mmCIF file of C-alpha atoms in Angstrom:
data_model
loop_
_atom_site.group_PDB
_atom_site.id
_atom_site.type_symbol
_atom_site.label_atom_id
_atom_site.label_comp_id
_atom_site.label_asym_id
_atom_site.label_seq_id
_atom_site.Cartn_x
_atom_site.Cartn_y
_atom_site.Cartn_z
ATOM 1 C CA UNK A 901 5.377 -2.426 -18.647
ATOM 2 C CA UNK A 902 3.358 -0.297 -16.263
ATOM 3 C CA UNK A 903 4.834 -0.425 -12.739
ATOM 4 C CA UNK A 904 2.682 -1.496 -9.810
ATOM 5 C CA UNK A 905 2.565 0.349 -6.492
ATOM 6 C CA UNK A 906 2.230 -0.766 -2.888
ATOM 7 C CA UNK A 907 -0.251 2.104 -2.496
ATOM 8 C CA UNK A 908 -3.373 2.372 -4.659
ATOM 9 C CA UNK A 909 -2.637 5.091 -7.200
ATOM 10 C CA UNK A 910 0.585 5.995 -5.351
ATOM 11 C CA UNK A 911 -1.513 7.967 -2.838
ATOM 12 C CA UNK A 912 0.896 7.673 0.091
ATOM 13 C CA UNK A 913 0.938 11.368 1.146
ATOM 14 C CA UNK A 914 -2.870 11.654 1.185
ATOM 15 C CA UNK A 915 -3.218 8.352 3.030
ATOM 16 C CA UNK A 916 -0.722 9.363 5.703
ATOM 17 C CA UNK A 917 -2.354 12.772 6.096
ATOM 18 C CA UNK A 918 -5.771 11.140 6.461
ATOM 19 C CA UNK A 919 -4.434 8.776 9.124
ATOM 20 C CA UNK A 920 -2.639 11.498 11.093
ATOM 21 C CA UNK A 921 -5.569 13.888 10.811
ATOM 22 C CA UNK A 922 -8.034 11.258 12.018
ATOM 23 C CA UNK A 923 -5.755 10.246 14.889
ATOM 24 C CA UNK A 924 -5.308 13.874 15.940
ATOM 25 C CA UNK A 925 -9.057 14.547 15.795
ATOM 26 C CA UNK A 926 -9.850 11.464 17.870
ATOM 27 C CA UNK A 927 -7.181 12.359 20.431
ATOM 28 C CA UNK A 928 -8.550 15.899 20.755
ATOM 29 C CA UNK A 929 -12.114 14.621 21.169
ATOM 30 C CA UNK A 930 -10.993 12.098 23.773
ATOM 31 C CA UNK A 931 -9.330 14.862 25.808
ATOM 32 C CA UNK A 932 -12.444 17.023 25.491
ATOM 33 C CA UNK A 933 -14.659 14.140 26.640
ATOM 34 C CA UNK A 934 -12.471 13.542 29.705
ATOM 35 C CA UNK A 935 -12.583 17.244 30.628
ATOM 36 C CA UNK A 936 -16.361 17.346 30.232
ATOM 37 C CA UNK A 937 -16.779 14.243 32.397
ATOM 38 C CA UNK A 938 -14.538 15.806 35.054
ATOM 39 C CA UNK A 939 -16.915 18.773 35.045
ATOM 40 C CA UNK A 940 -19.886 16.396 35.361
ATOM 41 C CA UNK A 941 -21.282 17.419 31.989
ATOM 42 C CA UNK A 942 -22.267 13.948 30.861
ATOM 43 C CA UNK A 943 -24.543 15.105 28.058
ATOM 44 C CA UNK A 944 -21.834 17.137 26.303
ATOM 45 C CA UNK A 945 -19.297 14.353 26.882
ATOM 46 C CA UNK A 946 -21.693 11.895 25.231
ATOM 47 C CA UNK A 947 -22.092 14.163 22.218
ATOM 48 C CA UNK A 948 -18.319 14.451 21.897
ATOM 49 C CA UNK A 949 -17.985 10.666 22.156
ATOM 50 C CA UNK A 950 -20.596 10.236 19.439
ATOM 51 C CA UNK A 951 -18.674 12.623 17.182
ATOM 52 C CA UNK A 952 -15.509 10.634 17.767
ATOM 53 C CA UNK A 953 -17.314 7.409 16.995
ATOM 54 C CA UNK A 954 -18.632 8.877 13.746
ATOM 55 C CA UNK A 955 -15.149 9.954 12.653
ATOM 56 C CA UNK A 956 -13.696 6.540 13.509
ATOM 57 C CA UNK A 957 -16.524 4.762 11.670
ATOM 58 C CA UNK A 958 -16.025 6.912 8.566
ATOM 59 C CA UNK A 959 -12.301 6.144 8.531
ATOM 60 C CA UNK A 960 -12.873 2.410 8.958
ATOM 61 C CA UNK A 961 -15.465 2.491 6.166
ATOM 62 C CA UNK A 962 -13.014 4.227 3.818
ATOM 63 C CA UNK A 963 -10.279 1.768 4.777
ATOM 64 C CA UNK A 964 -12.543 -1.202 4.071
ATOM 65 C CA UNK A 965 -13.901 0.271 0.836
ATOM 66 C CA UNK A 966 -10.443 0.808 -0.670
ATOM 67 C CA UNK A 967 -9.313 -2.633 0.464
ATOM 68 C CA UNK A 968 -12.346 -4.492 -0.871
ATOM 69 C CA UNK A 969 -12.044 -2.644 -4.188
ATOM 70 C CA UNK A 970 -8.469 -3.813 -4.633
ATOM 71 C CA UNK A 971 -8.214 -6.406 -7.368
ATOM 72 C CA UNK A 972 -5.783 -9.281 -7.573
ATOM 73 C CA UNK A 973 -2.545 -7.814 -8.902
ATOM 74 C CA UNK A 974 0.765 -9.544 -9.538
ATOM 75 C CA UNK A 975 4.175 -8.225 -10.538
ATOM 76 C CA UNK A 976 5.198 -10.180 -13.621
ATOM 77 C CA UNK A 977 8.850 -11.001 -14.373
ATOM 78 C CA UNK A 978 10.567 -7.949 -15.855
ATOM 79 C CA UNK A 979 8.168 -5.546 -14.166
ATOM 80 C CA UNK A 980 8.780 -3.464 -11.041
ATOM 81 C CA UNK A 981 6.925 -2.753 -7.821
ATOM 82 C CA UNK A 982 7.225 0.758 -6.425
ATOM 83 C CA UNK A 983 7.305 1.481 -2.692
ATOM 84 C CA UNK A 984 6.073 4.967 -1.865
ATOM 85 C CA UNK A 985 8.305 6.826 0.602
ATOM 86 C CA UNK A 986 6.091 9.932 0.704
ATOM 87 C CA UNK A 987 8.275 12.277 -1.405
ATOM 88 C CA UNK A 988 10.002 9.633 -3.549
ATOM 89 C CA UNK A 989 9.703 6.015 -4.723
ATOM 90 C CA UNK A 990 11.944 2.952 -4.613
ATOM 91 C CA UNK A 991 11.484 0.383 -7.397
ATOM 92 C CA UNK A 992 12.013 -3.343 -6.778
ATOM 93 C CA UNK A 993 12.271 -5.900 -9.566
ATOM 94 C CA UNK A 994 13.042 -9.619 -9.535
ATOM 95 C CA UNK A 995 15.946 -10.099 -11.934
ATOM 96 C CA UNK A 996 16.451 -13.808 -11.307
ATOM 97 C CA UNK A 997 15.294 -16.818 -9.297
ATOM 98 C CA UNK A 998 16.770 -20.288 -9.046
ATOM 99 C CA UNK A 999 16.065 -23.381 -6.975
ATOM 100 C CA UNK A 1000 19.087 -25.410 -5.893
ATOM 101 C CA UNK A 1001 19.723 -28.434 -3.718
ATOM 102 C CA UNK A 1002 22.668 -26.904 -1.851
ATOM 103 C CA UNK A 1003 24.586 -23.672 -1.414
ATOM 104 C CA UNK A 1004 28.246 -23.389 -0.557
ATOM 105 C CA UNK A 1005 28.375 -27.038 0.405
ATOM 106 C CA UNK A 1006 25.341 -26.705 2.692
ATOM 107 C CA UNK A 1007 22.518 -29.072 1.672
ATOM 108 C CA UNK A 1008 18.937 -27.894 1.958
ATOM 109 C CA UNK A 1009 16.172 -29.785 3.698
ATOM 110 C CA UNK A 1010 14.329 -29.797 0.387
ATOM 111 C CA UNK A 1011 15.736 -26.958 -1.719
ATOM 112 C CA UNK A 1012 16.935 -23.380 -1.534
ATOM 113 C CA UNK A 1013 15.062 -20.785 -3.588
ATOM 114 C CA UNK A 1014 17.444 -17.934 -4.429
ATOM 115 C CA UNK A 1015 15.653 -14.737 -5.475
ATOM 116 C CA UNK A 1016 17.724 -11.840 -6.788
ATOM 117 C CA UNK A 1017 16.295 -8.333 -6.593
ATOM 118 C CA UNK A 1018 17.294 -5.050 -8.168
ATOM 119 C CA UNK A 1019 16.494 -2.005 -6.022
ATOM 120 C CA UNK A 1020 16.479 1.407 -7.690
ATOM 121 C CA UNK A 1021 15.811 4.903 -6.322
ATOM 122 C CA UNK A 1022 13.793 6.380 -9.183
ATOM 123 C CA UNK A 1023 15.016 10.004 -9.469
ATOM 124 C CA UNK A 1024 11.920 10.955 -11.437
ATOM 125 C CA UNK A 1025 9.721 10.482 -8.354
ATOM 126 C CA UNK A 1026 11.392 12.944 -5.980
ATOM 127 C CA UNK A 1027 9.831 16.208 -4.889
ATOM 128 C CA UNK A 1028 11.498 19.352 -6.337
ATOM 129 C CA UNK A 1029 12.972 20.411 -2.981
ATOM 130 C CA UNK A 1030 14.224 17.026 -1.803
ATOM 131 C CA UNK A 1031 17.812 17.299 -3.038
ATOM 132 C CA UNK A 1032 20.371 14.504 -3.225
ATOM 133 C CA UNK A 1033 20.202 13.302 0.387
ATOM 134 C CA UNK A 1034 20.328 9.517 0.882
ATOM 135 C CA UNK A 1035 17.096 7.692 1.657
ATOM 136 C CA UNK A 1036 16.945 4.904 4.243
ATOM 137 C CA UNK A 1037 13.855 2.889 3.304
ATOM 138 C CA UNK A 1038 11.132 1.866 5.693
ATOM 139 C CA UNK A 1039 11.603 -1.659 7.125
ATOM 140 C CA UNK A 1040 10.797 -4.419 4.643
ATOM 141 C CA UNK A 1041 9.381 -7.904 5.203
ATOM 142 C CA UNK A 1042 9.803 -10.754 2.720
ATOM 143 C CA UNK A 1043 8.318 -14.218 2.462
ATOM 144 C CA UNK A 1044 7.744 -16.810 -0.219
ATOM 145 C CA UNK A 1045 4.250 -18.221 -0.796
ATOM 146 C CA UNK A 1046 3.468 -21.364 -2.775
ATOM 147 C CA UNK A 1047 0.385 -22.468 -4.704
ATOM 148 C CA UNK A 1048 -1.092 -24.079 -1.570
ATOM 149 C CA UNK A 1049 -0.776 -20.848 0.407
ATOM 150 C CA UNK A 1050 2.121 -22.057 2.547
ATOM 151 C CA UNK A 1051 4.510 -19.283 3.581
ATOM 152 C CA UNK A 1052 8.290 -19.451 3.953
ATOM 153 C CA UNK A 1053 10.483 -16.918 5.753
ATOM 154 C CA UNK A 1054 13.991 -16.047 4.542
ATOM 155 C CA UNK A 1055 16.598 -18.605 5.606
ATOM 156 C CA UNK A 1056 19.499 -17.123 7.587
ATOM 157 C CA UNK A 1057 21.449 -20.363 7.143
ATOM 158 C CA UNK A 1058 20.819 -20.343 3.406
ATOM 159 C CA UNK A 1059 21.946 -16.710 3.134
ATOM 160 C CA UNK A 1060 25.190 -17.455 4.977
ATOM 161 C CA UNK A 1061 25.813 -20.370 2.626
ATOM 162 C CA UNK A 1062 25.078 -18.208 -0.416
ATOM 163 C CA UNK A 1063 27.483 -15.529 0.782
ATOM 164 C CA UNK A 1064 30.326 -18.063 0.884
ATOM 165 C CA UNK A 1065 29.797 -18.405 -2.884
ATOM 166 C CA UNK A 1066 28.656 -14.958 -3.986
ATOM 167 C CA UNK A 1067 29.980 -12.656 -1.269
ATOM 168 C CA UNK A 1068 28.070 -10.436 1.140
ATOM 169 C CA UNK A 1069 24.557 -9.467 0.081
ATOM 170 C CA UNK A 1070 23.258 -5.933 0.648
ATOM 171 C CA UNK A 1071 20.464 -5.627 3.224
ATOM 172 C CA UNK A 1072 17.134 -4.206 2.075
ATOM 173 C CA UNK A 1073 17.699 -1.408 4.605
ATOM 174 C CA UNK A 1074 20.600 -0.039 2.526
ATOM 175 C CA UNK A 1075 20.394 3.724 1.934
ATOM 176 C CA UNK A 1076 20.244 5.057 -1.624
ATOM 177 C CA UNK A 1077 20.612 8.430 -3.301
ATOM 178 C CA UNK A 1078 18.397 9.395 -6.260
ATOM 179 C CA UNK A 1079 19.390 7.356 -9.314
ATOM 180 C CA UNK A 1080 21.415 4.777 -7.366
ATOM 181 C CA UNK A 1081 20.652 1.053 -7.483
ATOM 182 C CA UNK A 1082 21.972 -2.275 -6.252
ATOM 183 C CA UNK A 1083 21.226 -5.972 -6.552
ATOM 184 C CA UNK A 1084 20.891 -8.402 -3.671
ATOM 185 C CA UNK A 1085 19.642 -11.933 -3.126
ATOM 186 C CA UNK A 1086 17.224 -13.512 -0.660
ATOM 187 C CA UNK A 1087 17.299 -17.219 0.179
ATOM 188 C CA UNK A 1088 14.323 -19.354 1.231
ATOM 189 C CA UNK A 1089 14.318 -23.024 2.228
ATOM 190 C CA UNK A 1090 11.370 -24.654 0.464
ATOM 191 C CA UNK A 1091 10.090 -28.096 -0.616
ATOM 192 C CA UNK A 1092 11.913 -29.297 -3.732
ATOM 193 C CA UNK A 1093 8.613 -29.800 -5.574
ATOM 194 C CA UNK A 1094 7.099 -26.395 -4.668
ATOM 195 C CA UNK A 1095 4.952 -24.956 -7.440
ATOM 196 C CA UNK A 1096 3.799 -21.460 -8.426
ATOM 197 C CA UNK A 1097 6.055 -19.561 -6.003
ATOM 198 C CA UNK A 1098 5.401 -15.891 -5.324
ATOM 199 C CA UNK A 1099 7.629 -13.425 -3.492
ATOM 200 C CA UNK A 1100 5.678 -11.148 -1.183
ATOM 201 C CA UNK A 1101 7.825 -8.123 -0.384
ATOM 202 C CA UNK A 1102 6.044 -5.589 1.808
ATOM 203 C CA UNK A 1103 6.617 -2.906 4.407
ATOM 204 C CA UNK A 1104 7.136 -4.254 7.921
ATOM 205 C CA UNK A 1105 5.794 -1.241 9.837
ATOM 206 C CA UNK A 1106 2.572 -2.363 11.610
ATOM 207 C CA UNK A 1107 1.007 1.085 11.213
ATOM 208 C CA UNK A 1108 0.602 0.347 7.489
ATOM 209 C CA UNK A 1109 -2.292 -1.935 8.472
ATOM 210 C CA UNK A 1110 -4.241 1.267 9.151
ATOM 211 C CA UNK A 1111 -3.317 3.279 6.040
ATOM 212 C CA UNK A 1112 -6.053 3.631 3.437
ATOM 213 C CA UNK A 1113 -5.058 2.077 0.121
ATOM 214 C CA UNK A 1114 -1.887 0.392 1.371
ATOM 215 C CA UNK A 1115 -1.399 -3.238 0.363
ATOM 216 C CA UNK A 1116 -0.914 -4.119 4.064
ATOM 217 C CA UNK A 1117 -4.226 -2.585 5.150
ATOM 218 C CA UNK A 1118 -7.015 -4.791 6.490
ATOM 219 C CA UNK A 1119 -8.813 -6.799 3.783
ATOM 220 C CA UNK A 1120 -6.489 -5.479 1.053
ATOM 221 C CA UNK A 1121 -4.995 -7.939 -1.405
ATOM 222 C CA UNK A 1122 -1.181 -7.986 -1.482
ATOM 223 C CA UNK A 1123 0.895 -7.368 -4.599
ATOM 224 C CA UNK A 1124 3.321 -10.327 -4.964
ATOM 225 C CA UNK A 1125 6.065 -10.987 -7.507
ATOM 226 C CA UNK A 1126 5.417 -14.044 -9.670
ATOM 227 C CA UNK A 1127 8.426 -16.345 -9.880
ATOM 228 C CA UNK A 1128 8.985 -18.967 -12.549
ATOM 229 C CA UNK A 1129 8.620 -22.593 -11.522
ATOM 230 C CA UNK A 1130 11.983 -24.316 -11.479
ATOM 231 C CA UNK A 1131 13.397 -27.750 -10.830
ATOM 232 C CA UNK A 1132 16.168 -27.952 -8.232
ATOM 233 C CA UNK A 1133 19.724 -28.291 -9.432
ATOM 234 C CA UNK A 1134 22.495 -29.642 -7.213
ATOM 235 C CA UNK A 1135 24.215 -26.367 -6.329
ATOM 236 C CA UNK A 1136 24.707 -22.733 -7.253
ATOM 237 C CA UNK A 1137 28.104 -21.227 -7.857
ATOM 238 C CA UNK A 1138 29.189 -17.628 -8.195
#
């Protein structure tokens, strides 16, 4: 299947350059306006401010246009979602999900949803001069969303209980070299009768809200993983 990306068209480098270039231009114009005001040249300062406003408006318009043009996309089971790290990509795929009533002898207040991910550093996405250096990914944020739009954060208690059965789980901040992969599990405490669950795995850096084409940008639709509905079973064992 065709992989999905957290950036539209995998345009991370251009998006970051556009953001940094716009920020630098606005900063330079702000400094110029302050200098002109200090010299009592209000007319020139006003023209500079207008130029800055035009640049900011053009950036916001581009941000909104890309976001509003984003269609509803969903990562189906067996497919992967790629996170763009400028000169390389990390692929995330859900390789299993299960809803259980308890973990490691710890009962859930409802049920535990255990979602297992495979994370892979795709070596075919590196730049020619990158080399074999390890990559520490940008911070990730994960939550589960049900059919009613209710959101559930990962359960620290559920993860501790899972680790008593399955052993320590790798954090999503784990560094990888090109071609390396690992599997890890996330645990969410959810209602036992939850339907149509989706895993929303995104970047946690707030600056992504301002990057054109990023799934976190204002008005942009996210790209969730679809999970299969499941009925809770009493426990999970490793």
